[in-house]
Amino acid sequence: ILIQNALRSETEQQPLLRQALSQADEACEKILAHPVFSLQEFNIVGLSQGSLIARYIVESCPTEHPVRNLVTIGAPNNGVEY
């Protein structure tokens, strides 16, 4: 499942958190619509912000089967420092 960033004009109109939630909802919808993910447990690998989207799927997406493994790489799970 590929989730891409919105076009620049769309991103300027939405706050950063809303963009991330929108991407997470899109990922969940794609997983629920794909027939393979309803057959058995599956694994998720997330990179950077994708790790947060992957975590959202594990915690909030109502899949038929649970996620077997979640692998995150470079995830800002504890937030970021300015």
Short mmCIF file of C-alpha atoms in Angstrom, two decimals:
data_model
loop_
_atom_site.label_atom_id
_atom_site.label_comp_id
_atom_site.label_asym_id
_atom_site.label_seq_id
_atom_site.Cartn_x
_atom_site.Cartn_y
_atom_site.Cartn_z
CA ILE A 1 0.00 0.00 0.00
CA LEU A 2 1.53 3.32 -1.05
CA ILE A 3 0.52 6.53 0.67
CA GLN A 4 1.89 9.70 -0.89
CA ASN A 5 2.14 13.24 0.38
CA ALA A 6 -0.46 15.71 -0.84
CA LEU A 7 0.39 18.30 -3.45
CA ARG A 8 1.97 21.48 -2.13
CA SER A 9 -1.17 23.58 -2.67
CA GLU A 10 -3.23 21.07 -0.68
CA THR A 11 -0.67 20.91 2.14
CA GLU A 12 -0.58 24.65 2.58
CA GLN A 13 -4.30 24.58 3.33
CA GLN A 14 -4.14 21.86 6.00
CA PRO A 15 -2.32 21.82 9.34
CA LEU A 16 0.43 19.21 9.61
CA LEU A 17 -1.49 16.99 12.05
CA ARG A 18 -4.55 16.93 9.78
CA GLN A 19 -2.31 15.84 6.87
CA ALA A 20 -0.91 12.94 8.90
CA LEU A 21 -4.36 11.84 10.05
CA SER A 22 -5.64 12.06 6.49
CA GLN A 23 -2.78 9.84 5.30
CA ALA A 24 -3.43 7.38 8.13
CA ASP A 25 -7.13 7.20 7.27
CA GLU A 26 -6.25 6.68 3.60
CA ALA A 27 -3.90 3.81 4.52
CA CYS A 28 -6.57 2.19 6.69
CA GLU A 29 -9.16 2.46 3.91
CA LYS A 30 -6.77 0.88 1.40
CA ILE A 31 -5.96 -1.99 3.74
CA LEU A 32 -9.64 -2.64 4.48
CA ALA A 33 -10.47 -2.59 0.75
CA HIS A 34 -7.63 -4.93 -0.30
CA PRO A 35 -8.72 -8.60 -0.29
CA VAL A 36 -5.34 -10.00 0.81
CA PHE A 37 -5.40 -8.24 4.17
CA SER A 38 -8.71 -9.88 5.12
CA LEU A 39 -7.30 -13.41 4.74
CA GLN A 40 -4.69 -13.54 7.50
CA GLU A 41 -2.41 -11.60 9.82
CA PHE A 42 0.06 -9.31 8.07
CA ASN A 43 3.26 -7.38 8.77
CA ILE A 44 3.83 -3.64 8.48
CA VAL A 45 7.11 -1.80 7.96
CA GLY A 46 7.13 1.98 8.36
CA LEU A 47 9.89 4.50 7.66
CA SER A 48 9.94 7.87 9.47
CA GLN A 49 6.45 9.41 9.26
CA GLY A 50 5.27 6.17 7.68
CA SER A 51 6.05 4.53 11.01
CA LEU A 52 3.46 6.76 12.68
CA ILE A 53 0.92 5.83 10.02
CA ALA A 54 1.77 2.15 10.55
CA ARG A 55 1.30 2.56 14.30
CA TYR A 56 -2.08 4.21 13.65
CA ILE A 57 -3.09 1.16 11.59
CA VAL A 58 -2.10 -1.21 14.41
CA GLU A 59 -3.90 0.82 17.07
CA SER A 60 -6.96 2.18 15.24
CA CYS A 61 -7.72 0.40 11.97
CA PRO A 62 -10.46 -2.25 12.39
CA THR A 63 -8.81 -5.03 10.35
CA GLU A 64 -10.26 -8.55 10.37
CA HIS A 65 -6.94 -10.00 11.54
CA PRO A 66 -4.39 -8.32 13.77
CA VAL A 67 -1.05 -7.05 12.55
CA ARG A 68 1.52 -9.76 13.28
CA ASN A 69 4.64 -7.57 13.35
CA LEU A 70 5.23 -3.82 13.28
CA VAL A 71 8.71 -2.68 12.28
CA THR A 72 9.51 1.02 12.54
CA ILE A 73 12.64 2.69 11.20
CA GLY A 74 13.52 6.23 12.24
CA ALA A 75 10.13 6.78 13.84
CA PRO A 76 9.49 9.87 15.95
CA ASN A 77 7.41 7.87 18.45
CA ASN A 78 8.48 10.06 21.37
CA GLY A 79 7.96 13.32 19.49
CA VAL A 80 10.60 15.70 18.20
CA GLU A 81 12.70 18.42 19.78
CA TYR A 82 12.83 21.92 18.33
#
